[in-house]
Short mmCIF file of N, CA, C and O in Angstrom, two decimals:
data_model
loop_
_atom_site.label_atom_id
_atom_site.label_comp_id
_atom_site.label_asym_id
_atom_site.label_seq_id
_atom_site.Cartn_x
_atom_site.Cartn_y
_atom_site.Cartn_z
N MET A 118 0.83 -1.18 0.00
CA MET A 118 0.00 0.00 0.00
C MET A 118 0.88 1.24 0.00
O MET A 118 1.99 1.24 0.51
N THR A 119 0.33 2.32 -0.49
CA THR A 119 1.03 3.60 -0.46
C THR A 119 0.75 4.30 0.86
O THR A 119 -0.17 3.93 1.60
N ALA A 120 1.53 5.33 1.16
CA ALA A 120 1.32 6.07 2.40
C ALA A 120 -0.10 6.64 2.46
O ALA A 120 -0.75 6.60 3.51
N ASP A 121 -0.59 7.17 1.34
CA ASP A 121 -1.95 7.71 1.33
C ASP A 121 -2.99 6.62 1.56
O ASP A 121 -3.96 6.83 2.28
N ALA A 122 -2.77 5.45 0.95
CA ALA A 122 -3.71 4.34 1.15
C ALA A 122 -3.67 3.87 2.60
O ALA A 122 -4.70 3.55 3.18
N ASP A 123 -2.47 3.82 3.18
CA ASP A 123 -2.35 3.42 4.59
C ASP A 123 -3.15 4.36 5.49
O ASP A 123 -3.81 3.93 6.42
N ARG A 124 -3.09 5.63 5.21
CA ARG A 124 -3.80 6.62 6.03
C ARG A 124 -5.32 6.54 5.87
O ARG A 124 -6.06 7.06 6.69
N SER A 125 -5.77 5.89 4.81
CA SER A 125 -7.21 5.79 4.59
C SER A 125 -7.82 4.52 5.20
O SER A 125 -9.03 4.32 5.11
N LEU A 126 -7.00 3.70 5.84
CA LEU A 126 -7.53 2.49 6.47
C LEU A 126 -8.48 2.85 7.61
O LEU A 126 -8.25 3.80 8.35
N THR A 127 -9.55 2.07 7.72
CA THR A 127 -10.52 2.24 8.80
C THR A 127 -10.59 0.94 9.60
O THR A 127 -10.02 -0.08 9.19
N ARG A 128 -11.32 0.96 10.67
CA ARG A 128 -11.50 -0.25 11.48
C ARG A 128 -12.10 -1.38 10.65
O ARG A 128 -11.85 -2.55 10.91
N ASP A 129 -12.90 -1.03 9.65
CA ASP A 129 -13.55 -2.04 8.81
C ASP A 129 -12.56 -2.84 7.96
O ASP A 129 -12.92 -3.90 7.43
N HIS A 130 -11.33 -2.37 7.82
CA HIS A 130 -10.32 -3.09 7.06
C HIS A 130 -9.63 -4.18 7.88
O HIS A 130 -8.74 -4.87 7.37
N PHE A 131 -10.03 -4.35 9.12
CA PHE A 131 -9.36 -5.28 10.03
C PHE A 131 -10.31 -6.38 10.47
O PHE A 131 -11.51 -6.23 10.43
N ASP A 132 -9.72 -7.52 10.90
CA ASP A 132 -10.49 -8.69 11.30
C ASP A 132 -11.01 -8.60 12.73
O ASP A 132 -12.04 -9.17 13.06
N GLN A 133 -10.28 -7.92 13.60
CA GLN A 133 -10.61 -7.87 15.02
C GLN A 133 -10.26 -6.48 15.55
O GLN A 133 -9.21 -5.94 15.22
N VAL A 134 -11.13 -5.93 16.39
CA VAL A 134 -10.86 -4.64 17.02
C VAL A 134 -11.06 -4.79 18.53
O VAL A 134 -12.09 -5.32 18.97
N THR A 135 -10.08 -4.33 19.30
CA THR A 135 -10.12 -4.41 20.75
C THR A 135 -10.02 -3.00 21.33
O THR A 135 -9.14 -2.24 20.93
N ARG A 136 -10.89 -2.67 22.26
CA ARG A 136 -10.85 -1.38 22.95
C ARG A 136 -9.92 -1.49 24.15
O ARG A 136 -10.00 -2.44 24.92
N VAL A 137 -9.01 -0.53 24.29
CA VAL A 137 -8.09 -0.46 25.43
C VAL A 137 -8.12 0.95 25.99
O VAL A 137 -8.61 1.88 25.33
N THR A 138 -7.59 1.11 27.17
CA THR A 138 -7.51 2.43 27.80
C THR A 138 -6.05 2.74 28.08
O THR A 138 -5.32 1.89 28.58
N THR A 139 -5.64 3.94 27.76
CA THR A 139 -4.27 4.33 28.06
C THR A 139 -4.10 4.53 29.56
O THR A 139 -5.08 4.72 30.28
N ARG A 140 -2.85 4.48 29.99
CA ARG A 140 -2.52 4.66 31.39
C ARG A 140 -1.62 5.88 31.55
O ARG A 140 -0.94 6.29 30.59
N TRP A 141 -1.59 6.44 32.73
CA TRP A 141 -0.75 7.61 33.00
C TRP A 141 0.69 7.33 32.60
O TRP A 141 1.36 8.16 31.98
N SER A 142 1.19 6.16 32.90
CA SER A 142 2.59 5.82 32.63
C SER A 142 2.87 5.62 31.13
O SER A 142 4.03 5.49 30.75
N ASP A 143 1.85 5.61 30.29
CA ASP A 143 2.05 5.44 28.85
C ASP A 143 2.60 6.70 28.19
O ASP A 143 3.20 6.63 27.12
N ASN A 144 2.38 7.86 28.80
CA ASN A 144 2.87 9.12 28.22
C ASN A 144 4.37 9.25 28.41
O ASN A 144 4.92 8.80 29.40
N ASP A 145 5.01 9.92 27.47
CA ASP A 145 6.42 10.23 27.63
C ASP A 145 6.57 11.70 28.03
O ASP A 145 5.57 12.39 28.27
N MET A 146 7.77 12.19 28.10
CA MET A 146 7.99 13.56 28.58
C MET A 146 7.45 14.62 27.63
O MET A 146 7.34 15.78 27.99
N TYR A 147 7.07 14.22 26.41
CA TYR A 147 6.51 15.16 25.45
C TYR A 147 4.99 15.21 25.51
O TYR A 147 4.36 15.94 24.75
N GLY A 148 4.39 14.39 26.39
CA GLY A 148 2.94 14.43 26.57
C GLY A 148 2.16 13.55 25.62
O GLY A 148 0.95 13.70 25.50
N HIS A 149 2.84 12.63 24.94
CA HIS A 149 2.10 11.70 24.08
C HIS A 149 2.57 10.28 24.36
O HIS A 149 3.56 10.06 25.06
N LEU A 150 1.84 9.30 23.82
CA LEU A 150 2.18 7.90 24.06
C LEU A 150 3.60 7.62 23.61
O LEU A 150 3.99 7.96 22.49
N ASN A 151 4.35 6.98 24.48
CA ASN A 151 5.70 6.57 24.15
C ASN A 151 5.63 5.53 23.03
O ASN A 151 4.73 4.69 23.00
N ASN A 152 6.58 5.58 22.11
CA ASN A 152 6.57 4.66 20.97
C ASN A 152 6.52 3.19 21.39
O ASN A 152 5.87 2.37 20.74
N ALA A 153 7.20 2.85 22.48
CA ALA A 153 7.21 1.46 22.94
C ALA A 153 5.81 0.98 23.32
O ALA A 153 5.51 -0.21 23.20
N VAL A 154 4.95 1.89 23.75
CA VAL A 154 3.59 1.52 24.14
C VAL A 154 2.80 1.00 22.94
O VAL A 154 2.01 0.07 23.06
N TYR A 155 3.04 1.56 21.77
CA TYR A 155 2.37 1.09 20.56
C TYR A 155 2.65 -0.41 20.37
O TYR A 155 1.75 -1.19 20.07
N TYR A 156 3.91 -0.79 20.53
CA TYR A 156 4.30 -2.19 20.35
C TYR A 156 3.69 -3.09 21.42
O TYR A 156 3.28 -4.21 21.13
N GLU A 157 3.59 -2.60 22.65
CA GLU A 157 2.94 -3.36 23.71
C GLU A 157 1.46 -3.59 23.37
O GLU A 157 0.93 -4.69 23.58
N LEU A 158 0.81 -2.56 22.86
CA LEU A 158 -0.60 -2.69 22.49
C LEU A 158 -0.78 -3.67 21.33
O LEU A 158 -1.71 -4.48 21.34
N PHE A 159 0.11 -3.60 20.34
CA PHE A 159 0.03 -4.53 19.21
C PHE A 159 0.20 -5.97 19.69
O PHE A 159 -0.58 -6.86 19.33
N ASP A 160 1.22 -6.22 20.50
CA ASP A 160 1.50 -7.56 21.01
C ASP A 160 0.31 -8.09 21.81
O ASP A 160 -0.12 -9.23 21.62
N SER A 161 -0.24 -7.26 22.68
CA SER A 161 -1.39 -7.68 23.49
C SER A 161 -2.61 -7.97 22.64
O SER A 161 -3.33 -8.95 22.89
N ALA A 162 -2.87 -7.16 21.62
CA ALA A 162 -4.05 -7.37 20.78
C ALA A 162 -3.95 -8.67 19.99
O ALA A 162 -4.93 -9.42 19.89
N ILE A 163 -2.78 -8.94 19.42
CA ILE A 163 -2.61 -10.19 18.66
C ILE A 163 -2.80 -11.39 19.58
O ILE A 163 -3.56 -12.31 19.26
N ASN A 164 -2.12 -11.38 20.71
CA ASN A 164 -2.19 -12.54 21.61
C ASN A 164 -3.58 -12.71 22.22
O ASN A 164 -4.06 -13.84 22.35
N ALA A 165 -4.25 -11.64 22.56
CA ALA A 165 -5.61 -11.75 23.08
C ALA A 165 -6.53 -12.34 22.02
O ALA A 165 -7.39 -13.18 22.33
N TRP A 166 -6.36 -11.92 20.77
CA TRP A 166 -7.19 -12.44 19.68
C TRP A 166 -6.95 -13.94 19.52
O TRP A 166 -7.89 -14.72 19.44
N LEU A 167 -5.70 -14.36 19.49
CA LEU A 167 -5.39 -15.79 19.34
C LEU A 167 -5.97 -16.60 20.50
O LEU A 167 -6.51 -17.68 20.30
N ILE A 168 -5.85 -16.07 21.71
CA ILE A 168 -6.37 -16.78 22.88
C ILE A 168 -7.88 -16.88 22.81
O ILE A 168 -8.46 -17.94 23.04
N THR A 169 -8.56 -15.77 22.47
CA THR A 169 -10.03 -15.81 22.42
C THR A 169 -10.53 -16.63 21.23
O THR A 169 -11.64 -17.15 21.28
N LEU A 170 -9.71 -16.75 20.18
CA LEU A 170 -10.10 -17.59 19.05
C LEU A 170 -10.03 -19.07 19.40
O LEU A 170 -10.60 -19.90 18.70
N GLY A 171 -9.29 -19.40 20.43
CA GLY A 171 -9.27 -20.79 20.84
C GLY A 171 -7.91 -21.43 20.92
O GLY A 171 -7.81 -22.63 21.13
N GLU A 172 -6.82 -20.67 20.73
CA GLU A 172 -5.50 -21.26 20.92
C GLU A 172 -5.40 -21.56 22.41
O GLU A 172 -5.21 -20.67 23.23
N ALA A 173 -5.54 -22.82 22.74
CA ALA A 173 -5.76 -23.26 24.11
C ALA A 173 -4.81 -22.68 25.15
O ALA A 173 -5.21 -21.81 25.92
N GLU A 174 -3.60 -23.13 25.21
CA GLU A 174 -2.70 -22.70 26.26
C GLU A 174 -1.38 -22.23 25.68
O GLU A 174 -0.43 -23.00 25.57
N PRO A 175 -1.28 -20.96 25.32
CA PRO A 175 -0.04 -20.49 24.71
C PRO A 175 1.17 -20.65 25.62
O PRO A 175 2.28 -20.86 25.16
N MET A 176 0.98 -20.61 26.93
CA MET A 176 2.11 -20.75 27.86
C MET A 176 2.57 -22.20 27.99
O MET A 176 3.71 -22.47 28.34
N GLY A 177 1.69 -23.15 27.70
CA GLY A 177 2.03 -24.56 27.85
C GLY A 177 2.17 -25.30 26.53
O GLY A 177 2.43 -26.50 26.51
N SER A 178 2.00 -24.63 25.43
CA SER A 178 2.06 -25.25 24.12
C SER A 178 3.49 -25.70 23.78
O SER A 178 4.46 -25.11 24.23
N SER A 179 3.59 -26.72 22.95
CA SER A 179 4.91 -27.19 22.51
C SER A 179 5.50 -26.27 21.44
O SER A 179 6.67 -26.38 21.09
N THR A 180 4.66 -25.36 20.91
CA THR A 180 5.15 -24.40 19.92
C THR A 180 4.97 -22.98 20.46
O THR A 180 4.09 -22.72 21.27
N LEU A 181 5.81 -22.10 19.99
CA LEU A 181 5.75 -20.70 20.39
C LEU A 181 5.66 -19.84 19.15
O LEU A 181 6.36 -20.08 18.17
N GLY A 182 4.84 -18.80 19.21
CA GLY A 182 4.84 -17.79 18.16
C GLY A 182 5.73 -16.65 18.62
O GLY A 182 5.37 -15.92 19.55
N VAL A 183 6.90 -16.51 18.02
CA VAL A 183 7.84 -15.46 18.43
C VAL A 183 7.87 -14.36 17.38
O VAL A 183 7.63 -14.59 16.20
N VAL A 184 8.15 -13.16 17.83
CA VAL A 184 8.19 -12.01 16.92
C VAL A 184 9.52 -12.03 16.16
O VAL A 184 10.59 -11.96 16.76
N ALA A 185 9.42 -12.11 14.84
CA ALA A 185 10.61 -12.11 14.00
C ALA A 185 10.84 -10.74 13.37
O ALA A 185 11.95 -10.41 12.97
N GLU A 186 9.77 -9.96 13.27
CA GLU A 186 9.87 -8.64 12.65
C GLU A 186 8.72 -7.79 13.15
O GLU A 186 7.62 -8.29 13.36
N SER A 187 8.99 -6.51 13.34
CA SER A 187 7.92 -5.58 13.69
C SER A 187 8.28 -4.19 13.19
O SER A 187 9.45 -3.89 12.97
N GLY A 188 7.26 -3.38 13.01
CA GLY A 188 7.47 -2.01 12.58
C GLY A 188 6.22 -1.21 12.80
O GLY A 188 5.14 -1.77 13.06
N CYS A 189 6.36 0.11 12.71
CA CYS A 189 5.21 0.97 12.94
C CYS A 189 5.40 2.27 12.17
O CYS A 189 6.49 2.84 12.16
N ARG A 190 4.33 2.71 11.52
CA ARG A 190 4.29 4.03 10.88
C ARG A 190 3.34 4.88 11.71
O ARG A 190 2.20 4.50 11.94
N PHE A 191 3.83 6.01 12.17
CA PHE A 191 3.05 6.89 13.03
C PHE A 191 2.46 8.02 12.19
O PHE A 191 3.19 8.72 11.51
N PHE A 192 1.14 8.17 12.28
CA PHE A 192 0.45 9.20 11.50
C PHE A 192 0.01 10.40 12.34
O PHE A 192 -0.02 11.51 11.87
N ARG A 193 -0.39 10.14 13.58
CA ARG A 193 -0.81 11.22 14.47
C ARG A 193 -0.57 10.81 15.91
O ARG A 193 -0.53 9.62 16.21
N GLU A 194 -0.41 11.79 16.77
CA GLU A 194 -0.13 11.52 18.17
C GLU A 194 -1.35 11.02 18.92
O GLU A 194 -2.48 11.38 18.59
N LEU A 195 -1.08 10.19 19.90
CA LEU A 195 -2.10 9.73 20.84
C LEU A 195 -1.59 10.06 22.24
O LEU A 195 -0.39 10.19 22.45
N GLU A 196 -2.52 10.17 23.19
CA GLU A 196 -2.11 10.59 24.53
C GLU A 196 -3.03 10.01 25.59
O GLU A 196 -4.11 9.49 25.30
N TYR A 197 -2.58 10.11 26.83
CA TYR A 197 -3.37 9.77 28.00
C TYR A 197 -4.19 10.99 28.40
O TYR A 197 -3.69 12.11 28.30
N PRO A 198 -5.37 10.88 28.88
CA PRO A 198 -6.20 9.68 28.98
C PRO A 198 -7.11 9.56 27.76
O PRO A 198 -7.88 10.47 27.46
N ARG A 199 -7.01 8.48 27.05
CA ARG A 199 -7.84 8.24 25.86
C ARG A 199 -8.16 6.76 25.74
O ARG A 199 -7.28 5.93 25.90
N PRO A 200 -9.38 6.43 25.39
CA PRO A 200 -9.65 5.06 24.97
C PRO A 200 -9.16 4.90 23.53
O PRO A 200 -9.27 5.83 22.71
N LEU A 201 -8.58 3.75 23.24
CA LEU A 201 -8.03 3.47 21.92
C LEU A 201 -8.62 2.17 21.38
O LEU A 201 -9.01 1.29 22.15
N ASP A 202 -8.65 2.05 20.07
CA ASP A 202 -9.01 0.79 19.42
C ASP A 202 -7.77 0.25 18.74
O ASP A 202 -7.12 0.96 17.95
N VAL A 203 -7.44 -1.01 19.06
CA VAL A 203 -6.32 -1.69 18.42
C VAL A 203 -6.93 -2.72 17.48
O VAL A 203 -7.67 -3.61 17.90
N ALA A 204 -6.65 -2.58 16.19
CA ALA A 204 -7.26 -3.43 15.17
C ALA A 204 -6.20 -4.35 14.58
O ALA A 204 -5.06 -3.94 14.37
N VAL A 205 -6.59 -5.60 14.31
CA VAL A 205 -5.67 -6.62 13.81
C VAL A 205 -6.26 -7.26 12.56
O VAL A 205 -7.45 -7.52 12.49
N ARG A 206 -5.40 -7.51 11.58
CA ARG A 206 -5.82 -8.34 10.44
C ARG A 206 -4.64 -9.18 9.99
O ARG A 206 -3.48 -8.84 10.18
N VAL A 207 -4.97 -10.31 9.40
CA VAL A 207 -3.96 -11.21 8.85
C VAL A 207 -3.63 -10.72 7.44
O VAL A 207 -4.51 -10.60 6.60
N GLU A 208 -2.36 -10.44 7.23
CA GLU A 208 -1.89 -10.03 5.90
C GLU A 208 -1.44 -11.23 5.08
O GLU A 208 -1.63 -11.28 3.89
N ARG A 209 -0.77 -12.18 5.77
CA ARG A 209 -0.21 -13.34 5.07
C ARG A 209 -0.08 -14.50 6.03
O ARG A 209 0.36 -14.34 7.16
N LEU A 210 -0.49 -15.67 5.57
CA LEU A 210 -0.29 -16.92 6.30
C LEU A 210 0.72 -17.74 5.52
O LEU A 210 0.44 -18.19 4.41
N GLY A 211 1.90 -17.93 6.08
CA GLY A 211 2.92 -18.76 5.45
C GLY A 211 2.89 -20.15 6.03
O GLY A 211 1.95 -20.55 6.72
N ARG A 212 3.96 -20.91 5.81
CA ARG A 212 4.07 -22.25 6.38
C ARG A 212 4.30 -22.18 7.88
O ARG A 212 3.64 -22.86 8.65
N SER A 213 5.24 -21.34 8.29
CA SER A 213 5.56 -21.23 9.71
C SER A 213 5.41 -19.81 10.25
O SER A 213 5.69 -19.56 11.42
N SER A 214 4.95 -18.89 9.41
CA SER A 214 4.86 -17.50 9.86
C SER A 214 3.51 -16.87 9.50
O SER A 214 2.84 -17.29 8.56
N ILE A 215 3.18 -15.86 10.29
CA ILE A 215 1.96 -15.08 10.08
C ILE A 215 2.38 -13.61 10.08
O ILE A 215 3.09 -13.17 10.99
N THR A 216 1.94 -12.88 9.08
CA THR A 216 2.18 -11.44 9.04
C THR A 216 0.85 -10.75 9.34
O THR A 216 -0.16 -11.03 8.70
N TYR A 217 0.89 -9.87 10.34
CA TYR A 217 -0.28 -9.11 10.75
C TYR A 217 -0.10 -7.65 10.40
O TYR A 217 1.00 -7.12 10.45
N ALA A 218 -1.21 -6.99 10.10
CA ALA A 218 -1.26 -5.53 10.05
C ALA A 218 -2.06 -5.10 11.27
O ALA A 218 -3.03 -5.77 11.65
N LEU A 219 -1.63 -4.01 11.89
CA LEU A 219 -2.29 -3.52 13.10
C LEU A 219 -2.59 -2.05 12.94
O LEU A 219 -1.71 -1.26 12.56
N GLY A 220 -3.81 -1.67 13.23
CA GLY A 220 -4.19 -0.27 13.20
C GLY A 220 -4.45 0.22 14.60
O GLY A 220 -5.05 -0.49 15.41
N LEU A 221 -3.98 1.40 14.90
CA LEU A 221 -4.26 2.00 16.19
C LEU A 221 -5.07 3.26 15.95
O LEU A 221 -4.68 4.12 15.16
N PHE A 222 -6.22 3.33 16.62
CA PHE A 222 -7.18 4.42 16.42
C PHE A 222 -7.54 5.04 17.76
O PHE A 222 -7.74 4.32 18.74
N ASP A 223 -7.67 6.35 17.80
CA ASP A 223 -8.32 7.02 18.93
C ASP A 223 -9.77 6.54 18.85
O ASP A 223 -10.39 6.60 17.78
N ALA A 224 -10.32 6.06 19.95
CA ALA A 224 -11.67 5.50 19.93
C ALA A 224 -12.73 6.52 19.52
O ALA A 224 -13.80 6.15 19.07
N GLU A 225 -12.40 7.81 19.64
CA GLU A 225 -13.37 8.85 19.31
C GLU A 225 -13.09 9.52 17.97
O GLU A 225 -13.68 10.55 17.66
N ALA A 226 -12.19 8.93 17.17
CA ALA A 226 -11.85 9.49 15.87
C ALA A 226 -11.89 8.39 14.82
O ALA A 226 -11.74 7.21 15.14
N SER A 227 -12.10 8.75 13.58
CA SER A 227 -12.18 7.74 12.54
C SER A 227 -10.85 7.47 11.85
O SER A 227 -10.63 6.39 11.33
N GLU A 228 -9.94 8.45 11.84
CA GLU A 228 -8.69 8.25 11.10
C GLU A 228 -7.69 7.43 11.90
O GLU A 228 -7.63 7.49 13.13
N ILE A 229 -6.90 6.66 11.18
CA ILE A 229 -5.90 5.80 11.78
C ILE A 229 -4.76 6.66 12.33
O ILE A 229 -4.34 7.63 11.70
N ALA A 230 -4.27 6.30 13.53
CA ALA A 230 -3.18 7.06 14.15
C ALA A 230 -1.83 6.39 13.90
O ALA A 230 -0.80 7.07 13.84
N ALA A 231 -1.83 5.06 13.76
CA ALA A 231 -0.59 4.33 13.52
C ALA A 231 -0.92 3.02 12.82
O ALA A 231 -1.99 2.44 13.02
N LEU A 232 0.02 2.57 11.99
CA LEU A 232 -0.13 1.29 11.28
C LEU A 232 1.10 0.45 11.59
O LEU A 232 2.23 0.85 11.30
N GLY A 233 0.85 -0.71 12.21
CA GLY A 233 1.94 -1.60 12.57
C GLY A 233 2.00 -2.81 11.67
O GLY A 233 1.03 -3.18 11.00
N ARG A 234 3.18 -3.43 11.69
CA ARG A 234 3.43 -4.69 10.97
C ARG A 234 4.10 -5.61 11.97
O ARG A 234 5.02 -5.20 12.69
N TRP A 235 3.64 -6.85 12.03
CA TRP A 235 4.12 -7.79 13.04
C TRP A 235 4.22 -9.15 12.39
O TRP A 235 3.26 -9.61 11.77
N VAL A 236 5.34 -9.81 12.51
CA VAL A 236 5.50 -11.16 11.96
C VAL A 236 5.79 -12.12 13.10
O VAL A 236 6.77 -11.94 13.83
N HIS A 237 4.91 -13.10 13.25
CA HIS A 237 5.14 -14.20 14.19
C HIS A 237 5.68 -15.38 13.40
O HIS A 237 5.13 -15.74 12.36
N VAL A 238 6.74 -16.00 13.91
CA VAL A 238 7.25 -17.26 13.38
C VAL A 238 7.05 -18.29 14.47
O VAL A 238 7.39 -18.05 15.63
N TYR A 239 6.48 -19.42 14.08
CA TYR A 239 6.27 -20.49 15.05
C TYR A 239 7.50 -21.36 15.12
O TYR A 239 8.07 -21.74 14.10
N ILE A 240 7.90 -21.64 16.38
CA ILE A 240 9.08 -22.47 16.63
C ILE A 240 8.72 -23.54 17.66
O ILE A 240 7.78 -23.39 18.43
N ASP A 241 9.50 -24.61 17.64
CA ASP A 241 9.39 -25.65 18.65
C ASP A 241 9.97 -25.12 19.95
O ASP A 241 11.07 -24.54 19.96
N ARG A 242 9.24 -25.29 21.05
CA ARG A 242 9.67 -24.76 22.35
C ARG A 242 11.04 -25.30 22.75
O ARG A 242 11.86 -24.57 23.30
N GLU A 243 11.31 -26.56 22.48
CA GLU A 243 12.57 -27.19 22.90
C GLU A 243 13.72 -26.91 21.94
O GLU A 243 14.77 -26.43 22.34
N SER A 244 13.53 -27.22 20.67
CA SER A 244 14.64 -27.12 19.70
C SER A 244 14.84 -25.71 19.17
O SER A 244 15.90 -25.41 18.62
N ARG A 245 13.82 -24.87 19.30
CA ARG A 245 13.83 -23.50 18.77
C ARG A 245 13.90 -23.47 17.24
O ARG A 245 14.21 -22.44 16.66
N SER A 246 13.57 -24.56 16.59
CA SER A 246 13.52 -24.63 15.12
C SER A 246 12.14 -24.22 14.63
O SER A 246 11.13 -24.47 15.31
N ALA A 247 12.09 -23.62 13.45
CA ALA A 247 10.81 -23.25 12.86
C ALA A 247 9.97 -24.49 12.61
O ALA A 247 10.49 -25.54 12.21
N VAL A 248 8.68 -24.37 12.89
CA VAL A 248 7.73 -25.46 12.68
C VAL A 248 6.50 -24.88 11.99
O VAL A 248 6.28 -23.67 11.99
N PRO A 249 5.68 -25.73 11.38
CA PRO A 249 4.45 -25.23 10.77
C PRO A 249 3.55 -24.55 11.80
O PRO A 249 3.56 -24.90 12.99
N ILE A 250 2.78 -23.58 11.34
CA ILE A 250 1.79 -22.94 12.20
C ILE A 250 0.89 -24.02 12.76
O ILE A 250 0.41 -24.89 12.00
N PRO A 251 0.63 -24.02 14.06
CA PRO A 251 -0.25 -25.05 14.62
C PRO A 251 -1.60 -25.08 13.90
O PRO A 251 -2.16 -24.02 13.58
N PRO A 252 -2.12 -26.28 13.63
CA PRO A 252 -3.37 -26.40 12.87
C PRO A 252 -4.51 -25.57 13.44
O PRO A 252 -5.26 -24.95 12.68
N VAL A 253 -4.69 -25.53 14.77
CA VAL A 253 -5.79 -24.77 15.35
C VAL A 253 -5.63 -23.27 15.04
O VAL A 253 -6.61 -22.59 14.74
N VAL A 254 -4.41 -22.77 15.08
CA VAL A 254 -4.17 -21.35 14.78
C VAL A 254 -4.43 -21.09 13.30
O VAL A 254 -5.11 -20.13 12.94
N ARG A 255 -3.88 -21.95 12.43
CA ARG A 255 -4.07 -21.77 10.98
C ARG A 255 -5.56 -21.78 10.64
O ARG A 255 -6.04 -20.92 9.91
N GLU A 256 -6.29 -22.74 11.17
CA GLU A 256 -7.72 -22.86 10.87
C GLU A 256 -8.48 -21.61 11.31
O GLU A 256 -9.29 -21.06 10.56
N LEU A 257 -8.21 -21.14 12.50
CA LEU A 257 -8.92 -19.97 13.02
C LEU A 257 -8.60 -18.71 12.22
O LEU A 257 -9.49 -17.92 11.91
N LEU A 258 -7.33 -18.53 11.85
CA LEU A 258 -6.97 -17.34 11.09
C LEU A 258 -7.45 -17.44 9.64
O LEU A 258 -7.83 -16.43 9.05
N GLU A 259 -7.46 -18.64 9.07
CA GLU A 259 -8.02 -18.80 7.72
C GLU A 259 -9.51 -18.44 7.72
O GLU A 259 -10.01 -17.84 6.77
N GLN A 260 -10.22 -18.81 8.80
CA GLN A 260 -11.64 -18.45 8.91
C GLN A 260 -11.81 -16.93 8.96
O GLN A 260 -12.72 -16.38 8.35
N ALA A 261 -10.93 -16.25 9.69
CA ALA A 261 -11.01 -14.79 9.78
C ALA A 261 -10.79 -14.16 8.41
O ALA A 261 -11.50 -13.24 8.01
N VAL A 262 -9.80 -14.67 7.67
CA VAL A 262 -9.51 -14.14 6.34
C VAL A 262 -10.68 -14.41 5.40
O VAL A 262 -11.09 -13.53 4.64
N ALA A 263 -11.25 -15.61 5.48
CA ALA A 263 -12.36 -15.96 4.60
C ALA A 263 -13.61 -15.14 4.90
O ALA A 263 -14.44 -14.92 4.01
N ALA A 264 -13.75 -14.67 6.13
CA ALA A 264 -14.95 -13.91 6.52
C ALA A 264 -14.93 -12.48 6.03
O ALA A 264 -15.95 -11.79 6.13
N ARG A 265 -13.83 -12.00 5.48
CA ARG A 265 -13.75 -10.61 5.01
C ARG A 265 -14.69 -10.37 3.86
O ARG A 265 -14.93 -11.08 2.99
#
């Protein structure tokens, strides 16, 4: 997508939207959300979605989804105290990896404030070698993609 197309994304372009609330400690010395907070919100939204979709026990699973790549394009500032919407969609399902797009929105505004990219690679907990995406995860995410 182009920068202009990225800025035109709405919540409707995503598979899942989660409402969160900012915290006092999320602000930096400039009075807006610290950049690291965006990544915390992205990570939490993806994992909450996977857990609510039915990925049984991520802490006890024999496979782990680890972050292999991440990035963020910032379009407008966000600050405390604000409710935010964190939106997630599957961009690509590979053999052992999933690429997500993440939108961050002020809950009271329609325009996107930030667009994230997140790549999970599934690995074996013991050997740390790449493994296929667990069938339950693949099935659930394929259903989300098909429902668009």
